[in-house]
Short mmCIF file of C-alpha atoms in Angstrom, two decimals:
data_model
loop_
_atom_site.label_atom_id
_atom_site.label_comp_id
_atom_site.label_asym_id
_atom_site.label_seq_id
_atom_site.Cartn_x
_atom_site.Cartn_y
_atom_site.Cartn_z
CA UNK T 1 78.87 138.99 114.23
CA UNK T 2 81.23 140.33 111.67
CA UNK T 3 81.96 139.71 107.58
CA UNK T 4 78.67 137.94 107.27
CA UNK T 5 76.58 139.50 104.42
CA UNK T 6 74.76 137.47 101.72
CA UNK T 7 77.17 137.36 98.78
CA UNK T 8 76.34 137.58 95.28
CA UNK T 9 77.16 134.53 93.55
CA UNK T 10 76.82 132.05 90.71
CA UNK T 11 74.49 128.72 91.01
CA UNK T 12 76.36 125.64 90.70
CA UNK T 13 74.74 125.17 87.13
CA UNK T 14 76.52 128.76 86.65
CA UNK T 15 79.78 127.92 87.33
CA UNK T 16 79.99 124.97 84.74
CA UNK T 17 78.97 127.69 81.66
CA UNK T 18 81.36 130.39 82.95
CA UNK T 19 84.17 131.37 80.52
CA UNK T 20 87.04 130.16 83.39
CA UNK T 21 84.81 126.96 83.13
CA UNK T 22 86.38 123.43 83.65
CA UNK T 23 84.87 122.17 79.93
CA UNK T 24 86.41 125.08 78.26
CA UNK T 25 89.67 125.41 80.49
CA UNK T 26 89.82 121.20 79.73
CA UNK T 27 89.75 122.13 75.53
CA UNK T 28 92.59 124.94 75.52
CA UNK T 29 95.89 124.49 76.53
CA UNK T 30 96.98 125.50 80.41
CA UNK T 31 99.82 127.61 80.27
CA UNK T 32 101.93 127.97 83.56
CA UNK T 33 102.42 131.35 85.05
CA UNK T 34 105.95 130.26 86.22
CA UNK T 35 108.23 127.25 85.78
CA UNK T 36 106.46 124.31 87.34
CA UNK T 37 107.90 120.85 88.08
CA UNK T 38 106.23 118.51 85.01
CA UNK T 39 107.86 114.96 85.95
CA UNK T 40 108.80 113.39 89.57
CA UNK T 41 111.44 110.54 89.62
CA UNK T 42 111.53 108.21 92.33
CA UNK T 43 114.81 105.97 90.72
CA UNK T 44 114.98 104.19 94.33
CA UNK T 45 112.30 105.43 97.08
CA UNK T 46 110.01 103.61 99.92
CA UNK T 47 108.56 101.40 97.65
CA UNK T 48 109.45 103.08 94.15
CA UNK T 49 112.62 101.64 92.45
CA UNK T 50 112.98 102.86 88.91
CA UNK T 51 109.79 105.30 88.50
CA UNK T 52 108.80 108.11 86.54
CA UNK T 53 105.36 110.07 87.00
CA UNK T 54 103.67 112.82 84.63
CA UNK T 55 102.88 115.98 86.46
CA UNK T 56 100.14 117.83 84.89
CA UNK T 57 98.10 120.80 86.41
CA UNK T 58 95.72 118.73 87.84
CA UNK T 59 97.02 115.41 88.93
CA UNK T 60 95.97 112.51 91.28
CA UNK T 61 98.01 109.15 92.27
CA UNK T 62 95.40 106.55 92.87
CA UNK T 63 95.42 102.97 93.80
CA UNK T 64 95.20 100.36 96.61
CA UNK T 65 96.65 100.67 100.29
CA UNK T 66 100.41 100.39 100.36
CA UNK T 67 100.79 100.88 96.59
CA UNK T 68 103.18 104.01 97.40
CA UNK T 69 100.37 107.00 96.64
CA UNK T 70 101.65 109.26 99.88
CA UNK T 71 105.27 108.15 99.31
CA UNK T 72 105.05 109.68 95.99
CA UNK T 73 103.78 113.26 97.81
CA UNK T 74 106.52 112.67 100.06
CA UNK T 75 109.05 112.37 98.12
CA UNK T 76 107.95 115.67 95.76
CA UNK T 77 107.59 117.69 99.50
CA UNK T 78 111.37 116.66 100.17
CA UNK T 79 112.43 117.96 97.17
CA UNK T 80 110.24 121.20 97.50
CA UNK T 81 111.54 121.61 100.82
CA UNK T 82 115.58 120.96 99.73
CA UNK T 83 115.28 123.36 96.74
CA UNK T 84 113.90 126.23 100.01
CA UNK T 85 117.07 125.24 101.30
CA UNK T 86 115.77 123.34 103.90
CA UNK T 87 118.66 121.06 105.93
CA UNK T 88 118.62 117.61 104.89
CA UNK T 89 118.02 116.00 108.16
CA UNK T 90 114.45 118.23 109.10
CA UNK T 91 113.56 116.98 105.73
CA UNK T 92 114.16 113.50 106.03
CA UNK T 93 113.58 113.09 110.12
CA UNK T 94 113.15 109.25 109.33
CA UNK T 95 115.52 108.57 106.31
CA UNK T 96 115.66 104.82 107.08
CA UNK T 97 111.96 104.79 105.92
CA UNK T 98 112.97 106.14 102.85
CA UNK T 99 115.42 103.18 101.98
CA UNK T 100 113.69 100.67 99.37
CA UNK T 101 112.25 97.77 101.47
CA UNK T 102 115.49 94.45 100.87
CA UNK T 103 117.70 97.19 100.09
CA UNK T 104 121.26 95.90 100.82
CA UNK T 105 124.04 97.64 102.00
CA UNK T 106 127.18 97.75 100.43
CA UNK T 107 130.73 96.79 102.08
CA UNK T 108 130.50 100.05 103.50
CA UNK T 109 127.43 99.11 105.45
CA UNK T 110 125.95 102.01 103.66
CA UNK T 111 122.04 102.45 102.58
CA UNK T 112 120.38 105.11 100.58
CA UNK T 113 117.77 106.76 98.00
CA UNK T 114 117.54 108.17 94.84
CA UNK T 115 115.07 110.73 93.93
CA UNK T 116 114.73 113.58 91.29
CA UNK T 117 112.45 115.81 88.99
CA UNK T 118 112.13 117.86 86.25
CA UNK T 119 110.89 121.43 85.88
CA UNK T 120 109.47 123.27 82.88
CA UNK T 121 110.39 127.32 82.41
CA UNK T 122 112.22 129.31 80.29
CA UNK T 123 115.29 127.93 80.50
CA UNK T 124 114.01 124.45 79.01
CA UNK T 125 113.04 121.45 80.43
CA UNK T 126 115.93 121.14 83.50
CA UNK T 127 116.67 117.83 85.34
CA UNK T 128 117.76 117.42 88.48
CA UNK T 129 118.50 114.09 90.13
CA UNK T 130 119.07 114.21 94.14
CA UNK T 131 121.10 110.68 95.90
CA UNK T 132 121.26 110.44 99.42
CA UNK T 133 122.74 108.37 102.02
CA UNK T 134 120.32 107.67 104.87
CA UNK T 135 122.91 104.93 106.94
CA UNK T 136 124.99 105.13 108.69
CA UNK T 137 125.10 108.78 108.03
CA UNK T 138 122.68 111.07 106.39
CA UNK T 139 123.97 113.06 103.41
CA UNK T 140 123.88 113.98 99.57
CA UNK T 141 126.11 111.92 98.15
CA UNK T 142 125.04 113.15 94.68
CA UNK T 143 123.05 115.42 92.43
CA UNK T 144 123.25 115.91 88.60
CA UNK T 145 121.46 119.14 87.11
CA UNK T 146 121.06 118.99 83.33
CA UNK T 147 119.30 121.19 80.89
CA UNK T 148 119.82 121.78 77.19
CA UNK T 149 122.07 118.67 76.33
CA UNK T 150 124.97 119.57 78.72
CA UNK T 151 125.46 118.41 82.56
CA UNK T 152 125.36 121.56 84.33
CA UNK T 153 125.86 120.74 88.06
CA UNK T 154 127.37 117.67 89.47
CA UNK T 155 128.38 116.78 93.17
CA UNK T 156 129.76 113.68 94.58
CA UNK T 157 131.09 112.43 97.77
CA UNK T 158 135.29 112.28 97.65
CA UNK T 159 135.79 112.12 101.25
CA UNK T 160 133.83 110.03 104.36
CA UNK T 161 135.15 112.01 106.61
CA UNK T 162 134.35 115.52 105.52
CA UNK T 163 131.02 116.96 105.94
CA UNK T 164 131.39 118.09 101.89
CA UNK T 165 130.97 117.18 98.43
CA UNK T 166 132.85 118.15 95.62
CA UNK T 167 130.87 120.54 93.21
CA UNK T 168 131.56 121.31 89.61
CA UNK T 169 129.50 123.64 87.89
CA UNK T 170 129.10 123.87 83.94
CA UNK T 171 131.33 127.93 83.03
CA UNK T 172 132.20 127.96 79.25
CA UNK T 173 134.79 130.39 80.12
CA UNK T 174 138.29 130.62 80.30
CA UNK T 175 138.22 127.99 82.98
CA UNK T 176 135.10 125.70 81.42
CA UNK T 177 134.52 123.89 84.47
CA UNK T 178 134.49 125.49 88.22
CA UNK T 179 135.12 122.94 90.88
CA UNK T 180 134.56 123.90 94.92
CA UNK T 181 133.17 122.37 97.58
CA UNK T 182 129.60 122.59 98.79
CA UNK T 183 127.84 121.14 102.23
CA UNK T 184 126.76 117.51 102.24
CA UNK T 185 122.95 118.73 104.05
CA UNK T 186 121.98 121.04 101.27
CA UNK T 187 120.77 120.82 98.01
CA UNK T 188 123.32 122.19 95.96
CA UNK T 189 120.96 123.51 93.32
CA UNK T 190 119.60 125.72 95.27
CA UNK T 191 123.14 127.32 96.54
CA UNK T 192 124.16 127.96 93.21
CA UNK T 193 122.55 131.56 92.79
CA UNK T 194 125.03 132.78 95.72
CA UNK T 195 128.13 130.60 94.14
CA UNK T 196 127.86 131.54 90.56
CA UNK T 197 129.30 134.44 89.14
CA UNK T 198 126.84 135.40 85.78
CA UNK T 199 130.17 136.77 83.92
CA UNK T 200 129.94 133.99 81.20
CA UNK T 201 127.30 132.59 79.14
CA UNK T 202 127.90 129.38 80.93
CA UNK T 203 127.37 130.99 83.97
CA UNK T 204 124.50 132.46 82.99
CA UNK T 205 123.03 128.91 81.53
CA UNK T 206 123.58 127.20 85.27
CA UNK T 207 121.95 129.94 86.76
CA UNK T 208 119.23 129.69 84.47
CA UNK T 209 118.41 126.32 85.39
CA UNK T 210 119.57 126.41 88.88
CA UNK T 211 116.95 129.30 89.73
CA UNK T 212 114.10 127.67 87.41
CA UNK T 213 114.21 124.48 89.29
CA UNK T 214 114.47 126.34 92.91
CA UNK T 215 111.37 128.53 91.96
CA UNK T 216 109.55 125.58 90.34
CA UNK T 217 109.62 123.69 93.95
CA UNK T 218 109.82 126.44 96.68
CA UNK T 219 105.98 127.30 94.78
CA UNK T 220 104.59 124.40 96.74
CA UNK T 221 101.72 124.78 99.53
CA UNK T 222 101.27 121.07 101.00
CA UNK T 223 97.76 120.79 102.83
CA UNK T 224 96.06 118.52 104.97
CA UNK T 225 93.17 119.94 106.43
CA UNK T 226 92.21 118.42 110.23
CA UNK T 227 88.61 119.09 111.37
CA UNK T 228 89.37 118.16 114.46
CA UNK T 229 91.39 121.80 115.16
CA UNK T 230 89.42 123.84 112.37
CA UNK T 231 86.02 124.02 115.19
CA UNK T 232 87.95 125.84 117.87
CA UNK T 233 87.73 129.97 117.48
CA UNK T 234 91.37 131.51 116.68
CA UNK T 235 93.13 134.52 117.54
CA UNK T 236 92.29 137.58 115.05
CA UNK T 237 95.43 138.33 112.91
CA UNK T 238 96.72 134.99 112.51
CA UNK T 239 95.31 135.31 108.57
CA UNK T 240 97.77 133.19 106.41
CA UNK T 241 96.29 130.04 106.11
CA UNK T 242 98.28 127.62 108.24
CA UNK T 243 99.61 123.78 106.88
CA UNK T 244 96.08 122.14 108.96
CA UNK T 245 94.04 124.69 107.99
CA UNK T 246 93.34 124.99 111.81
CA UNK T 247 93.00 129.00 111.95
CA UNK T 248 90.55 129.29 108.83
CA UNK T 249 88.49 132.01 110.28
CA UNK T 250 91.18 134.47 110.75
CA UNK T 251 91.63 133.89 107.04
CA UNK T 252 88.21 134.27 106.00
CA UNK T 253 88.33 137.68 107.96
CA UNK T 254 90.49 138.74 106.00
CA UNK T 255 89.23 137.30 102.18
CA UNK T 256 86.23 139.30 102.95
CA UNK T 257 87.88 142.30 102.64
CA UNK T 258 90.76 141.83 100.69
CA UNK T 259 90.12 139.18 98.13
CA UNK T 260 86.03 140.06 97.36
CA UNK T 261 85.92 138.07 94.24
CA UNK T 262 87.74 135.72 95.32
CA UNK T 263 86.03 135.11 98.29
CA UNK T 264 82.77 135.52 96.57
CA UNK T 265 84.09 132.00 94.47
CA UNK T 266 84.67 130.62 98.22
CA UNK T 267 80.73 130.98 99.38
CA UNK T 268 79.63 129.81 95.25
CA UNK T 269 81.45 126.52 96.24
CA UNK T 270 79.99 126.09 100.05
CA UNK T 271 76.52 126.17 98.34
CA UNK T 272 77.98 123.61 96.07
CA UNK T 273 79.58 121.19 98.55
CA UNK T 274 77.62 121.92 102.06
CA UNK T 275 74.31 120.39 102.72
CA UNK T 276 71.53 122.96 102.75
CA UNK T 277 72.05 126.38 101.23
CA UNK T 278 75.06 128.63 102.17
CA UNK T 279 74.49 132.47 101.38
CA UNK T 280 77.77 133.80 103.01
CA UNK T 281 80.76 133.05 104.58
CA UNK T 282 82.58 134.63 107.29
CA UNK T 283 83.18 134.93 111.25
CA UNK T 284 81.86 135.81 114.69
CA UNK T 285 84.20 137.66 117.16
CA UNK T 286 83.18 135.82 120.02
CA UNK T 287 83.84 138.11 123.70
CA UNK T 288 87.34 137.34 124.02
CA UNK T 289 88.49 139.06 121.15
CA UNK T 290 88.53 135.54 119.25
CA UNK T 291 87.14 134.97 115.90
CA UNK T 292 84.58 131.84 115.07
CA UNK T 293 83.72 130.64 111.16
CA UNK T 294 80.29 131.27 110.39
CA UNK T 295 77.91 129.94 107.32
CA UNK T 296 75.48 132.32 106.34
CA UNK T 297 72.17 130.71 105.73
CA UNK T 298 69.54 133.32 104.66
CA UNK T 299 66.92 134.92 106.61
CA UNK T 300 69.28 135.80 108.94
CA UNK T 301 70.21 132.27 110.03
CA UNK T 302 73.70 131.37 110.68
CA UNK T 303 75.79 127.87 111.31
CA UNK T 304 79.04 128.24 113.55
CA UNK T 305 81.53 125.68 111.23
CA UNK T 306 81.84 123.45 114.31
CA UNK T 307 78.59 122.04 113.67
CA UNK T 308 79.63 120.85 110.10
CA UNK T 309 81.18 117.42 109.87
CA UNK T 310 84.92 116.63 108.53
CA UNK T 311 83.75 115.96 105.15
CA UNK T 312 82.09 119.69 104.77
CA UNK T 313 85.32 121.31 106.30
CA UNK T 314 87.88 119.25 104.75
CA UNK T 315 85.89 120.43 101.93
CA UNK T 316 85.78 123.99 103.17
CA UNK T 317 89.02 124.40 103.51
CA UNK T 318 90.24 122.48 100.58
CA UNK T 319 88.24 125.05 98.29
CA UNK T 320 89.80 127.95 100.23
CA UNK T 321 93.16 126.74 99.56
CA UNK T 322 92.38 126.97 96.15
CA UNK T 323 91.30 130.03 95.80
CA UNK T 324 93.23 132.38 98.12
CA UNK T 325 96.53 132.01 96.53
CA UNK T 326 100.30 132.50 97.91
CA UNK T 327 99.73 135.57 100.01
CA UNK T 328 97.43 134.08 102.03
CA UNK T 329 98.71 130.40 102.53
CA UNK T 330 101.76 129.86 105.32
CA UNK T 331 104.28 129.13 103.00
CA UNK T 332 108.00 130.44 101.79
CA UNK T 333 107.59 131.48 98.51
CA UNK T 334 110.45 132.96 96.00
CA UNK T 335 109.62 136.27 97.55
CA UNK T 336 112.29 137.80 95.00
CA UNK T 337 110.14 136.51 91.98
CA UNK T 338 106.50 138.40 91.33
CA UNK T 339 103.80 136.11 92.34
CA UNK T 340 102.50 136.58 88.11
CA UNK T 341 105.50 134.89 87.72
CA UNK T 342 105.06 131.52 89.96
CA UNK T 343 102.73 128.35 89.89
CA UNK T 344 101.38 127.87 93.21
CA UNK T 345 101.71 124.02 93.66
CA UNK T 346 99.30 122.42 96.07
CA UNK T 347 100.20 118.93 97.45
CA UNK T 348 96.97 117.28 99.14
CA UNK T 349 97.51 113.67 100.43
CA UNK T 350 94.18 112.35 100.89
CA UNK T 351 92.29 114.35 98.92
CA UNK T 352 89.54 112.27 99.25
CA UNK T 353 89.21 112.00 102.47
CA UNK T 354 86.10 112.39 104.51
CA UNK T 355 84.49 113.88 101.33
CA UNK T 356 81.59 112.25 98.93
CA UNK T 357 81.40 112.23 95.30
CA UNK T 358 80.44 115.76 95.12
CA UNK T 359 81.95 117.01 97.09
CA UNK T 360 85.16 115.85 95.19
CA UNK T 361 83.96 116.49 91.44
CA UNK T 362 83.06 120.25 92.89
CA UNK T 363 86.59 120.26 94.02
CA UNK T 364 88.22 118.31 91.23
CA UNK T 365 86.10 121.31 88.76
CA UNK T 366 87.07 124.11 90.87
CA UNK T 367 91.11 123.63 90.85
CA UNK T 368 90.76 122.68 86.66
CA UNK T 369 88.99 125.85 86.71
CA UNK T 370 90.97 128.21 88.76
CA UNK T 371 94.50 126.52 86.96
CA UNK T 372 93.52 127.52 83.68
CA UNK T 373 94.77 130.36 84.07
CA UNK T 374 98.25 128.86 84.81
CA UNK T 375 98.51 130.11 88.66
CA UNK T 376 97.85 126.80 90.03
CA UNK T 377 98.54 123.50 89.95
CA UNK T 378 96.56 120.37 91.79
CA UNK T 379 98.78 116.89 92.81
CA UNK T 380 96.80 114.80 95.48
CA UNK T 381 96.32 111.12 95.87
CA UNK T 382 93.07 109.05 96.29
CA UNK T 383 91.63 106.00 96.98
CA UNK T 384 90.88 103.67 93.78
CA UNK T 385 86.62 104.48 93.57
CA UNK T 386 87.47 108.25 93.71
CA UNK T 387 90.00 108.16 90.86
CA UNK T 388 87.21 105.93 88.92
CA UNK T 389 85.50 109.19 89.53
CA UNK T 390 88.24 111.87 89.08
CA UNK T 391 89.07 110.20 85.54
CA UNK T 392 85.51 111.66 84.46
CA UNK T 393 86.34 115.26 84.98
CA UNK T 394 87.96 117.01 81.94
CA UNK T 395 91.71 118.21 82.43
CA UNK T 396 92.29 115.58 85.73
CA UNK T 397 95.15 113.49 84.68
CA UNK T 398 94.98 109.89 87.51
CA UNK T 399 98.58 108.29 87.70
CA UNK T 400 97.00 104.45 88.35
CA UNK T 401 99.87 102.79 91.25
CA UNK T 402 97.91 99.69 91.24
CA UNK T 403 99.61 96.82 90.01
#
């Protein structure tokens, strides 16, 4: 057995009087490391028509079944994935679903949604609202980026039977307004830092906002943990945590070494959130080279993490997503922008799941905690009892979808 040494770490009682603390993080301002998105639209969307949602650093949908909680992730993923550059149709492989339920089509026999957001940075608060046509053919048939007053992309579909739209872009130059056209699968936003020039202040302005926005949603990490893969041992080397959290031992391999504060945090919150007492973290390289997750217990003891249930490793690996940060989470980050300058995102649909009420205030604690100092940002939905309990914690902010 490997990476497996008690750790030195604070109680639970510790970590609510520490100066990163949730009480004191909840009294002082959070201020973002990088632009991050502060409002998500959903104008016309599943079961959204004509909504507009606060985004804070910590923030959970809540209400009933079918009240449009994982729509709402949904819909912020597709735009995280569109401003990566992602192609429309491996974002939306279902767009009909996306269509307002009694949505009618026009004479065209056409069908669509409208979604948008806006991002915070240093270029302002920037807008951008995203249309798209999911019958009878998927496309953008329109996007609007504003900042500052002044419209500084728009796109819109002049001709059926061209796989464009026509783009004009904000220039203030000798020519104030530069027209071309751009693909009809790809977010136009985020193909403006290759199409723009930078001569004029214009220029500059759109790019601004255009590479604000793009930053503001490729810093996104969506998780959803599954227990069901996270018991089997993984291959060593395969250390960036993945979307299902399935290869967490190769990453705890390699917090050990690499991240030792960090990963000191990471055991401090398996004491807090596993049954008995956890005095280490870290992995077994079984005889085929493969590496098992191991809980320290003390005395020696040890617990392979198959023998936990799904609410302790949803838990588990919720806390490690937390904590690790963008170079260790699978995930296409603006690698031309320093990570001090991005706001890791995480998107967790289901928070809640599997876990108790501890286990989620522990979690709810650590990620006001850890965001205070403006590196990360929490959006997750829940059921309705767990936001009853998520509105208790200082610096949670619970959008209610309940009617």
């Amino acid at each position: 057995m490997t990476a497996l040494r008690p750790e030195t770490f604070p109680t639970p009682s510790a970590l609510s009087t520490a100066p990163d603390s949730t009480s004191l993080a909840a009294r002082r301002p959070v201020r973002s490391a990088g632009p991050v998105v502060t409002e998500l639209r959903l104008s016309a969307f599943a079961s959204h028509r004509g909504a507009a949602f606060p985004v804070g650093p910590v923030t959970l949908f809540g209400g009933p079944g079918g009240s449009g909680k994982s729509s709402a992730l949904r819909a912020y993923e597709a735009l995280a994935r569109l401003g990566g550059g992602d192609p429309l149709d491996e974002v939306f492989p279902d767009p009909a679903a996306c269509v307002p339920e009694g949505a009618a089509a026009d004479a065209q026999g056409r069908r669509g949604f409208r979604i948008g957001c806006t991002a915070d940075g240093p270029a302002g608060p920037v807008r951008l609202d995203v249309a798209v046509q999911a019958e009878p053919t998927l496309r953008i048939v329109g996007e609007r980026l504003t900042g500052g007053g002044e419209t500084l992309l728009t796109t819109a579909l002049r001709d059926p039977g061209r796989a464009t739209v026509q783009a004009a872009w904000h220039t203030a130059g000798a020519v104030p307004v530069t027209r071309a056209p751009l693909p009809d699968d790809r977010l136009g936003t985020a193909l403006l830092p290759l199409r723009v020039a930078g001569r004029t202040e214009g220029q500059l302005r759109v790019l601004a906002a255009a590479e604000q926005m793009v930053v503001a949603l490729r810093s996104v990490f969506a998780c959803e943990p599954r227990p069901q893969l996270m018991r089997a041992p993984v291959p060593a080397g395969d250390d960036r945590l993945r979307r299902g959290c399935d290869n967490l031992a190769a990453v705890l391999e390699r917090t050990h070494t690499q991240c030792v504060q960090r990963h000191a945090r990471l055991v401090a919150a398996a004491h807090a959130g596993c049954a008995g007492t956890v005095t280490a973290l870290g992995v077994e390289r079984l005889g085929d080279g493969s590496l098992r997750a191991m809980l320290g217990r003390g005395g020696g003891r040890a617990t392979p993490v198959d023998r936990l249930g799904d609410g302790e490793l949803r838990y588990l690996a919720l806390a490690l997503v937390l904590l690790t940060g963008q170079g260790l989470l699978a995930m296409d980050a603006a690698g031309e922008v320093p990570s001090a300058m991005q706001t890791l995102t995480v998107l967790a649909d289901g928070l809640d799941r599997d876990l108790d009420g501890r286990q989620l205030r522990e979690l709810l604690a650590l990620a006001v905690s850890v965001g205070a100092a403006g590196h990360l940002r929490l959006i997750g939905t829940v059921t309705e009892p767990s936001a009853e309990r998520a509105r208790e914690t200082p610096g949670v902010t619970v959008v209610d979808l309940g009617p």
